[in-house]
JSON list of C-alpha atoms in Angstrom, two decimals:
[
{"chain": "X", "resi": 1, "resn": "MET", "atom": "CA", "xyz": [19.76, 9.55, 6.18]},
{"chain": "X", "resi": 2, "resn": "VAL", "atom": "CA", "xyz": [17.75, 9.26, 2.80]},
{"chain": "X", "resi": 3, "resn": "ALA", "atom": "CA", "xyz": [17.23, 12.18, 0.18]},
{"chain": "X", "resi": 4, "resn": "SER", "atom": "CA", "xyz": [14.03, 13.09, -1.09]},
{"chain": "X", "resi": 5, "resn": "ILE", "atom": "CA", "xyz": [12.52, 15.39, -3.13]},
{"chain": "X", "resi": 6, "resn": "THR", "atom": "CA", "xyz": [9.83, 17.54, -1.76]},
{"chain": "X", "resi": 7, "resn": "PRO", "atom": "CA", "xyz": [7.08, 19.46, -4.06]},
{"chain": "X", "resi": 8, "resn": "SER", "atom": "CA", "xyz": [9.25, 22.59, -4.19]},
{"chain": "X", "resi": 9, "resn": "ASN", "atom": "CA", "xyz": [12.18, 20.19, -5.32]},
{"chain": "X", "resi": 10, "resn": "VAL", "atom": "CA", "xyz": [14.16, 21.00, -2.41]},
{"chain": "X", "resi": 11, "resn": "VAL", "atom": "CA", "xyz": [16.34, 18.03, -1.06]},
{"chain": "X", "resi": 12, "resn": "GLU", "atom": "CA", "xyz": [15.04, 17.06, 2.28]},
{"chain": "X", "resi": 13, "resn": "LEU", "atom": "CA", "xyz": [17.01, 14.29, 4.30]},
{"chain": "X", "resi": 14, "resn": "VAL", "atom": "CA", "xyz": [14.96, 11.57, 6.03]},
{"chain": "X", "resi": 15, "resn": "SER", "atom": "CA", "xyz": [16.24, 9.07, 8.54]},
{"chain": "X", "resi": 16, "resn": "LEU", "atom": "CA", "xyz": [14.39, 5.75, 9.07]},
{"chain": "X", "resi": 17, "resn": "GLU", "atom": "CA", "xyz": [13.65, 7.24, 12.74]},
{"chain": "X", "resi": 18, "resn": "ASP", "atom": "CA", "xyz": [12.32, 10.45, 11.30]},
{"chain": "X", "resi": 19, "resn": "PHE", "atom": "CA", "xyz": [10.25, 8.49, 8.96]},
{"chain": "X", "resi": 20, "resn": "LEU", "atom": "CA", "xyz": [8.76, 6.08, 11.58]},
{"chain": "X", "resi": 21, "resn": "ASN", "atom": "CA", "xyz": [7.86, 9.24, 13.88]},
{"chain": "X", "resi": 22, "resn": "HIS", "atom": "CA", "xyz": [6.31, 11.05, 10.81]},
{"chain": "X", "resi": 23, "resn": "PRO", "atom": "CA", "xyz": [5.28, 8.56, 8.06]},
{"chain": "X", "resi": 24, "resn": "ARG", "atom": "CA", "xyz": [4.19, 9.97, 4.79]},
{"chain": "X", "resi": 25, "resn": "ASP", "atom": "CA", "xyz": [0.74, 8.68, 3.14]},
{"chain": "X", "resi": 26, "resn": "ARG", "atom": "CA", "xyz": [1.31, 5.84, 0.61]},
{"chain": "X", "resi": 27, "resn": "THR", "atom": "CA", "xyz": [5.16, 5.92, 1.10]},
{"chain": "X", "resi": 28, "resn": "GLU", "atom": "CA", "xyz": [7.50, 3.32, 2.40]},
{"chain": "X", "resi": 29, "resn": "TRP", "atom": "CA", "xyz": [11.01, 3.30, 3.54]},
{"chain": "X", "resi": 30, "resn": "VAL", "atom": "CA", "xyz": [12.94, 0.75, 1.53]},
{"chain": "X", "resi": 31, "resn": "ASP", "atom": "CA", "xyz": [16.63, 0.20, 1.45]},
{"chain": "X", "resi": 32, "resn": "GLY", "atom": "CA", "xyz": [17.34, 4.13, 2.24]},
{"chain": "X", "resi": 33, "resn": "LYS", "atom": "CA", "xyz": [15.04, 5.37, -0.11]},
{"chain": "X", "resi": 34, "resn": "LEU", "atom": "CA", "xyz": [11.35, 6.66, 0.09]},
{"chain": "X", "resi": 35, "resn": "ILE", "atom": "CA", "xyz": [9.21, 4.95, -2.08]},
{"chain": "X", "resi": 36, "resn": "GLU", "atom": "CA", "xyz": [5.44, 5.97, -3.00]},
{"chain": "X", "resi": 37, "resn": "LYS", "atom": "CA", "xyz": [3.20, 3.17, -3.68]},
{"chain": "X", "resi": 38, "resn": "THR", "atom": "CA", "xyz": [1.29, 3.59, -6.74]},
{"chain": "X", "resi": 39, "resn": "GLY", "atom": "CA", "xyz": [0.09, 1.66, -9.79]},
{"chain": "X", "resi": 40, "resn": "MET", "atom": "CA", "xyz": [-3.18, 0.38, -8.42]},
{"chain": "X", "resi": 41, "resn": "THR", "atom": "CA", "xyz": [-5.39, -0.80, -11.19]},
{"chain": "X", "resi": 42, "resn": "TYR", "atom": "CA", "xyz": [-9.03, -1.96, -11.35]},
{"chain": "X", "resi": 43, "resn": "LYS", "atom": "CA", "xyz": [-8.08, -5.87, -10.96]},
{"chain": "X", "resi": 44, "resn": "HIS", "atom": "CA", "xyz": [-5.64, -4.76, -8.09]},
{"chain": "X", "resi": 45, "resn": "GLY", "atom": "CA", "xyz": [-8.24, -3.06, -6.22]},
{"chain": "X", "resi": 46, "resn": "LEU", "atom": "CA", "xyz": [-10.98, -5.94, -6.78]},
{"chain": "X", "resi": 47, "resn": "ALA", "atom": "CA", "xyz": [-8.33, -8.44, -5.50]},
{"chain": "X", "resi": 48, "resn": "GLN", "atom": "CA", "xyz": [-7.41, -6.13, -2.68]},
{"chain": "X", "resi": 49, "resn": "GLY", "atom": "CA", "xyz": [-11.13, -5.68, -1.77]},
{"chain": "X", "resi": 50, "resn": "MET", "atom": "CA", "xyz": [-12.28, -9.54, -2.09]},
{"chain": "X", "resi": 51, "resn": "LEU", "atom": "CA", "xyz": [-9.29, -10.46, 0.11]},
{"chain": "X", "resi": 52, "resn": "ILE", "atom": "CA", "xyz": [-10.31, -7.78, 2.81]},
{"chain": "X", "resi": 53, "resn": "ARG", "atom": "CA", "xyz": [-13.93, -9.11, 2.45]},
{"chain": "X", "resi": 54, "resn": "GLN", "atom": "CA", "xyz": [-13.15, -12.86, 2.84]},
{"chain": "X", "resi": 55, "resn": "TRP", "atom": "CA", "xyz": [-10.44, -12.72, 5.46]},
{"chain": "X", "resi": 56, "resn": "GLY", "atom": "CA", "xyz": [-12.91, -10.18, 7.44]},
{"chain": "X", "resi": 57, "resn": "ASP", "atom": "CA", "xyz": [-15.92, -12.58, 7.12]},
{"chain": "X", "resi": 58, "resn": "TYR", "atom": "CA", "xyz": [-13.78, -15.53, 8.15]},
{"chain": "X", "resi": 59, "resn": "ILE", "atom": "CA", "xyz": [-12.30, -13.70, 11.30]},
{"chain": "X", "resi": 60, "resn": "THR", "atom": "CA", "xyz": [-15.80, -13.00, 12.02]},
{"chain": "X", "resi": 61, "resn": "SER", "atom": "CA", "xyz": [-17.57, -16.11, 11.56]},
{"chain": "X", "resi": 62, "resn": "SER", "atom": "CA", "xyz": [-14.85, -18.38, 13.14]},
{"chain": "X", "resi": 63, "resn": "GLY", "atom": "CA", "xyz": [-14.44, -16.15, 16.09]},
{"chain": "X", "resi": 64, "resn": "LYS", "atom": "CA", "xyz": [-10.86, -15.88, 15.81]},
{"chain": "X", "resi": 65, "resn": "GLY", "atom": "CA", "xyz": [-10.86, -12.09, 16.34]},
{"chain": "X", "resi": 66, "resn": "GLY", "atom": "CA", "xyz": [-8.25, -9.88, 14.94]},
{"chain": "X", "resi": 67, "resn": "GLU", "atom": "CA", "xyz": [-8.71, -7.13, 12.41]},
{"chain": "X", "resi": 68, "resn": "ILE", "atom": "CA", "xyz": [-7.52, -6.65, 8.81]},
{"chain": "X", "resi": 69, "resn": "CYS", "atom": "CA", "xyz": [-5.42, -3.66, 7.86]},
{"chain": "X", "resi": 70, "resn": "VAL", "atom": "CA", "xyz": [-4.99, -1.74, 4.53]},
{"chain": "X", "resi": 71, "resn": "GLY", "atom": "CA", "xyz": [-1.75, -0.05, 3.93]},
{"chain": "X", "resi": 72, "resn": "THR", "atom": "CA", "xyz": [-0.62, 0.08, 7.69]},
{"chain": "X", "resi": 73, "resn": "LEU", "atom": "CA", "xyz": [3.24, 0.60, 8.09]},
{"chain": "X", "resi": 74, "resn": "CYS", "atom": "CA", "xyz": [5.07, -2.28, 9.95]},
{"chain": "X", "resi": 75, "resn": "ARG", "atom": "CA", "xyz": [8.77, -2.17, 11.04]},
{"chain": "X", "resi": 76, "resn": "THR", "atom": "CA", "xyz": [10.45, -4.97, 9.52]},
{"chain": "X", "resi": 77, "resn": "LEU", "atom": "CA", "xyz": [14.15, -5.61, 10.73]},
{"chain": "X", "resi": 78, "resn": "LYS", "atom": "CA", "xyz": [15.52, -3.10, 7.93]},
{"chain": "X", "resi": 79, "resn": "GLN", "atom": "CA", "xyz": [12.71, -1.25, 6.77]},
{"chain": "X", "resi": 80, "resn": "ALA", "atom": "CA", "xyz": [9.27, 0.37, 7.14]},
{"chain": "X", "resi": 81, "resn": "LEU", "atom": "CA", "xyz": [6.79, -1.07, 4.93]},
{"chain": "X", "resi": 82, "resn": "ARG", "atom": "CA", "xyz": [3.15, -0.80, 4.08]},
{"chain": "X", "resi": 83, "resn": "PRO", "atom": "CA", "xyz": [1.70, -3.96, 3.36]},
{"chain": "X", "resi": 84, "resn": "ASP", "atom": "CA", "xyz": [-1.60, -3.85, 0.88]},
{"chain": "X", "resi": 85, "resn": "LEU", "atom": "CA", "xyz": [-3.53, -5.92, 3.24]},
{"chain": "X", "resi": 86, "resn": "ALA", "atom": "CA", "xyz": [-2.39, -7.52, 6.70]},
{"chain": "X", "resi": 87, "resn": "TYR", "atom": "CA", "xyz": [-4.04, -9.15, 9.49]},
{"chain": "X", "resi": 88, "resn": "ILE", "atom": "CA", "xyz": [-3.23, -8.29, 13.34]},
{"chain": "X", "resi": 89, "resn": "SER", "atom": "CA", "xyz": [-4.20, -10.92, 15.77]},
{"chain": "X", "resi": 90, "resn": "PRO", "atom": "CA", "xyz": [-6.20, -10.24, 19.07]},
{"chain": "X", "resi": 91, "resn": "GLN", "atom": "CA", "xyz": [-2.72, -10.89, 20.92]},
{"chain": "X", "resi": 92, "resn": "LEU", "atom": "CA", "xyz": [-0.96, -8.13, 18.76]},
{"chain": "X", "resi": 93, "resn": "LEU", "atom": "CA", "xyz": [-3.83, -5.84, 19.47]},
{"chain": "X", "resi": 94, "resn": "GLU", "atom": "CA", "xyz": [-3.63, -6.55, 23.11]},
{"chain": "X", "resi": 95, "resn": "GLN", "atom": "CA", "xyz": [-0.13, -5.87, 23.23]},
{"chain": "X", "resi": 96, "resn": "PHE", "atom": "CA", "xyz": [0.00, -2.62, 21.00]},
{"chain": "X", "resi": 97, "resn": "GLY", "atom": "CA", "xyz": [-3.23, -1.44, 21.49]},
{"chain": "X", "resi": 98, "resn": "ASN", "atom": "CA", "xyz": [-5.25, -0.09, 18.44]},
{"chain": "X", "resi": 99, "resn": "ASN", "atom": "CA", "xyz": [-3.85, 3.53, 18.22]},
{"chain": "X", "resi": 100, "resn": "PHE", "atom": "CA", "xyz": [-0.54, 2.73, 16.68]},
{"chain": "X", "resi": 101, "resn": "THR", "atom": "CA", "xyz": [0.99, 4.56, 13.62]},
{"chain": "X", "resi": 102, "resn": "VAL", "atom": "CA", "xyz": [3.45, 1.92, 12.98]},
{"chain": "X", "resi": 103, "resn": "LEU", "atom": "CA", "xyz": [3.27, -1.74, 14.03]},
{"chain": "X", "resi": 104, "resn": "PRO", "atom": "CA", "xyz": [6.91, -2.33, 15.63]},
{"chain": "X", "resi": 105, "resn": "GLN", "atom": "CA", "xyz": [7.09, -5.76, 13.75]},
{"chain": "X", "resi": 106, "resn": "SER", "atom": "CA", "xyz": [5.80, -7.48, 10.87]},
{"chain": "X", "resi": 107, "resn": "PHE", "atom": "CA", "xyz": [2.11, -8.56, 10.87]},
{"chain": "X", "resi": 108, "resn": "PRO", "atom": "CA", "xyz": [1.53, -12.43, 11.41]},
{"chain": "X", "resi": 109, "resn": "LEU", "atom": "CA", "xyz": [-0.19, -12.62, 8.00]},
{"chain": "X", "resi": 110, "resn": "ILE", "atom": "CA", "xyz": [0.32, -10.23, 4.81]},
{"chain": "X", "resi": 111, "resn": "ALA", "atom": "CA", "xyz": [-0.92, -9.97, 1.41]},
{"chain": "X", "resi": 112, "resn": "GLU", "atom": "CA", "xyz": [0.89, -7.85, -1.37]},
{"chain": "X", "resi": 113, "resn": "VAL", "atom": "CA", "xyz": [-1.07, -7.54, -4.69]},
{"chain": "X", "resi": 114, "resn": "ALA", "atom": "CA", "xyz": [0.85, -7.32, -7.63]},
{"chain": "X", "resi": 115, "resn": "SER", "atom": "CA", "xyz": [0.36, -4.38, -10.13]},
{"chain": "X", "resi": 116, "resn": "PRO", "atom": "CA", "xyz": [1.84, -4.26, -13.75]},
{"chain": "X", "resi": 117, "resn": "ASP", "atom": "CA", "xyz": [4.54, -2.08, -12.42]},
{"chain": "X", "resi": 118, "resn": "ASP", "atom": "CA", "xyz": [5.56, -4.17, -9.67]},
{"chain": "X", "resi": 119, "resn": "PRO", "atom": "CA", "xyz": [8.81, -6.22, -10.46]},
{"chain": "X", "resi": 120, "resn": "ALA", "atom": "CA", "xyz": [8.50, -9.91, -9.19]},
{"chain": "X", "resi": 121, "resn": "GLU", "atom": "CA", "xyz": [11.81, -9.84, -7.60]},
{"chain": "X", "resi": 122, "resn": "GLU", "atom": "CA", "xyz": [10.58, -6.68, -5.42]},
{"chain": "X", "resi": 123, "resn": "LEU", "atom": "CA", "xyz": [7.67, -8.62, -4.34]},
{"chain": "X", "resi": 124, "resn": "PHE", "atom": "CA", "xyz": [9.62, -11.77, -3.60]},
{"chain": "X", "resi": 125, "resn": "ALA", "atom": "CA", "xyz": [12.39, -9.77, -1.63]},
{"chain": "X", "resi": 126, "resn": "LYS", "atom": "CA", "xyz": [9.41, -8.06, 0.53]},
{"chain": "X", "resi": 127, "resn": "SER", "atom": "CA", "xyz": [7.92, -11.23, 1.21]},
{"chain": "X", "resi": 128, "resn": "LYS", "atom": "CA", "xyz": [11.38, -12.57, 2.54]},
{"chain": "X", "resi": 129, "resn": "GLU", "atom": "CA", "xyz": [11.64, -9.51, 4.58]},
{"chain": "X", "resi": 130, "resn": "TYR", "atom": "CA", "xyz": [8.33, -9.81, 6.34]},
{"chain": "X", "resi": 131, "resn": "LEU", "atom": "CA", "xyz": [9.08, -13.49, 6.84]},
{"chain": "X", "resi": 132, "resn": "GLU", "atom": "CA", "xyz": [12.58, -12.58, 8.72]},
{"chain": "X", "resi": 133, "resn": "SER", "atom": "CA", "xyz": [10.72, -9.96, 10.95]},
{"chain": "X", "resi": 134, "resn": "GLY", "atom": "CA", "xyz": [8.29, -12.07, 12.32]},
{"chain": "X", "resi": 135, "resn": "CYS", "atom": "CA", "xyz": [5.48, -12.67, 9.68]},
{"chain": "X", "resi": 136, "resn": "LEU", "atom": "CA", "xyz": [4.36, -16.51, 9.67]},
{"chain": "X", "resi": 137, "resn": "GLU", "atom": "CA", "xyz": [2.70, -16.30, 5.93]},
{"chain": "X", "resi": 138, "resn": "VAL", "atom": "CA", "xyz": [2.75, -13.86, 3.00]},
{"chain": "X", "resi": 139, "resn": "TRP", "atom": "CA", "xyz": [0.13, -14.11, 0.23]},
{"chain": "X", "resi": 140, "resn": "LEU", "atom": "CA", "xyz": [1.17, -12.67, -3.26]},
{"chain": "X", "resi": 141, "resn": "LEU", "atom": "CA", "xyz": [-1.38, -12.14, -5.34]},
{"chain": "X", "resi": 142, "resn": "PHE", "atom": "CA", "xyz": [-1.09, -11.73, -9.28]},
{"chain": "X", "resi": 143, "resn": "PRO", "atom": "CA", "xyz": [-4.24, -10.44, -10.79]},
{"chain": "X", "resi": 144, "resn": "GLU", "atom": "CA", "xyz": [-3.49, -10.35, -14.36]},
{"chain": "X", "resi": 145, "resn": "THR", "atom": "CA", "xyz": [-2.21, -13.97, -14.25]},
{"chain": "X", "resi": 146, "resn": "ARG", "atom": "CA", "xyz": [-4.70, -15.24, -11.74]},
{"chain": "X", "resi": 147, "resn": "ILE", "atom": "CA", "xyz": [-2.24, -16.94, -9.55]},
{"chain": "X", "resi": 148, "resn": "VAL", "atom": "CA", "xyz": [-1.50, -16.78, -5.92]},
{"chain": "X", "resi": 149, "resn": "LEU", "atom": "CA", "xyz": [1.63, -17.60, -4.32]},
{"chain": "X", "resi": 150, "resn": "ILE", "atom": "CA", "xyz": [2.20, -18.25, -0.70]},
{"chain": "X", "resi": 151, "resn": "ASN", "atom": "CA", "xyz": [5.32, -17.88, 1.41]},
{"chain": "X", "resi": 152, "resn": "THR", "atom": "CA", "xyz": [6.23, -19.52, 4.82]},
{"chain": "X", "resi": 153, "resn": "GLN", "atom": "CA", "xyz": [9.52, -19.95, 6.41]},
{"chain": "X", "resi": 154, "resn": "ASN", "atom": "CA", "xyz": [9.68, -23.32, 4.79]},
{"chain": "X", "resi": 155, "resn": "ARG", "atom": "CA", "xyz": [8.24, -23.28, 1.39]},
{"chain": "X", "resi": 156, "resn": "TRP", "atom": "CA", "xyz": [6.55, -21.59, -1.27]},
{"chain": "X", "resi": 157, "resn": "LEU", "atom": "CA", "xyz": [3.05, -22.76, -2.65]},
{"chain": "X", "resi": 158, "resn": "LEU", "atom": "CA", "xyz": [1.42, -22.00, -6.08]},
{"chain": "X", "resi": 159, "resn": "PHE", "atom": "CA", "xyz": [-2.12, -22.04, -6.61]},
{"chain": "X", "resi": 160, "resn": "ASN", "atom": "CA", "xyz": [-3.94, -21.48, -10.02]},
{"chain": "X", "resi": 161, "resn": "ALA", "atom": "CA", "xyz": [-7.22, -19.83, -10.92]},
{"chain": "X", "resi": 162, "resn": "ASP", "atom": "CA", "xyz": [-8.84, -23.52, -10.87]},
{"chain": "X", "resi": 163, "resn": "GLU", "atom": "CA", "xyz": [-7.63, -24.36, -7.56]},
{"chain": "X", "resi": 164, "resn": "VAL", "atom": "CA", "xyz": [-8.50, -23.47, -3.92]},
{"chain": "X", "resi": 165, "resn": "VAL", "atom": "CA", "xyz": [-6.13, -21.61, -1.81]},
{"chain": "X", "resi": 166, "resn": "SER", "atom": "CA", "xyz": [-6.10, -21.90, 2.06]},
{"chain": "X", "resi": 167, "resn": "THR", "atom": "CA", "xyz": [-4.17, -20.20, 4.87]},
{"chain": "X", "resi": 168, "resn": "GLN", "atom": "CA", "xyz": [-0.92, -22.41, 5.96]},
{"chain": "X", "resi": 169, "resn": "ASN", "atom": "CA", "xyz": [0.02, -21.05, 9.56]},
{"chain": "X", "resi": 170, "resn": "VAL", "atom": "CA", "xyz": [-2.29, -17.94, 10.53]},
{"chain": "X", "resi": 171, "resn": "LEU", "atom": "CA", "xyz": [-6.15, -18.11, 10.18]},
{"chain": "X", "resi": 172, "resn": "HIS", "atom": "CA", "xyz": [-6.20, -21.99, 10.08]},
{"chain": "X", "resi": 173, "resn": "GLY", "atom": "CA", "xyz": [-9.36, -23.32, 8.24]},
{"chain": "X", "resi": 174, "resn": "PHE", "atom": "CA", "xyz": [-9.73, -20.54, 6.00]},
{"chain": "X", "resi": 175, "resn": "SER", "atom": "CA", "xyz": [-9.95, -21.13, 2.16]},
{"chain": "X", "resi": 176, "resn": "VAL", "atom": "CA", "xyz": [-11.09, -19.68, -0.72]},
{"chain": "X", "resi": 177, "resn": "ALA", "atom": "CA", "xyz": [-11.23, -20.43, -4.65]},
{"chain": "X", "resi": 178, "resn": "VAL", "atom": "CA", "xyz": [-8.53, -18.44, -6.42]},
{"chain": "X", "resi": 179, "resn": "SER", "atom": "CA", "xyz": [-11.30, -17.75, -9.16]},
{"chain": "X", "resi": 180, "resn": "GLU", "atom": "CA", "xyz": [-13.35, -15.90, -6.55]},
{"chain": "X", "resi": 181, "resn": "LEU", "atom": "CA", "xyz": [-10.18, -13.69, -5.52]},
{"chain": "X", "resi": 182, "resn": "LEU", "atom": "CA", "xyz": [-8.94, -12.86, -8.89]},
{"chain": "X", "resi": 183, "resn": "ILE", "atom": "CA", "xyz": [-11.65, -12.23, -11.34]}
]
């Protein structure tokens, strides 16, 4: 059970199962705690919007299909996380439909956009958790420093503002200049 404070300051116990059955907006269940996702800045929003557009245009123009999800809960081996951005494949849509509240596994491709109040260690831990739960590739975007890190099962890749970043295991053939994503 997890203790959380309600607006009336009454402590409420919430288990992972209860949270998954009745998730709260902008909230994740992390290591036994309810964590509200806050701290989005202008640069954060721009980066997220640009990547939504780029991935969305690519899945349409390439005919790969699937959808781009924003802030949709997924179940990992230990937690319920809400990636900033995720790609769900046509195969997963066929398997789970398009009316789920929580995807019962990690998405195959996930992006997290760092806010100034996001500790890097937490983003790295989330990335590891996603990969341990079936994700194939995680993008970490750092708008303030204009870098993109990609994590796969085997390695980390770093892309600077003057480089072109490309997918490694999912959406093969997609690439974009980091300078176009992180303004």
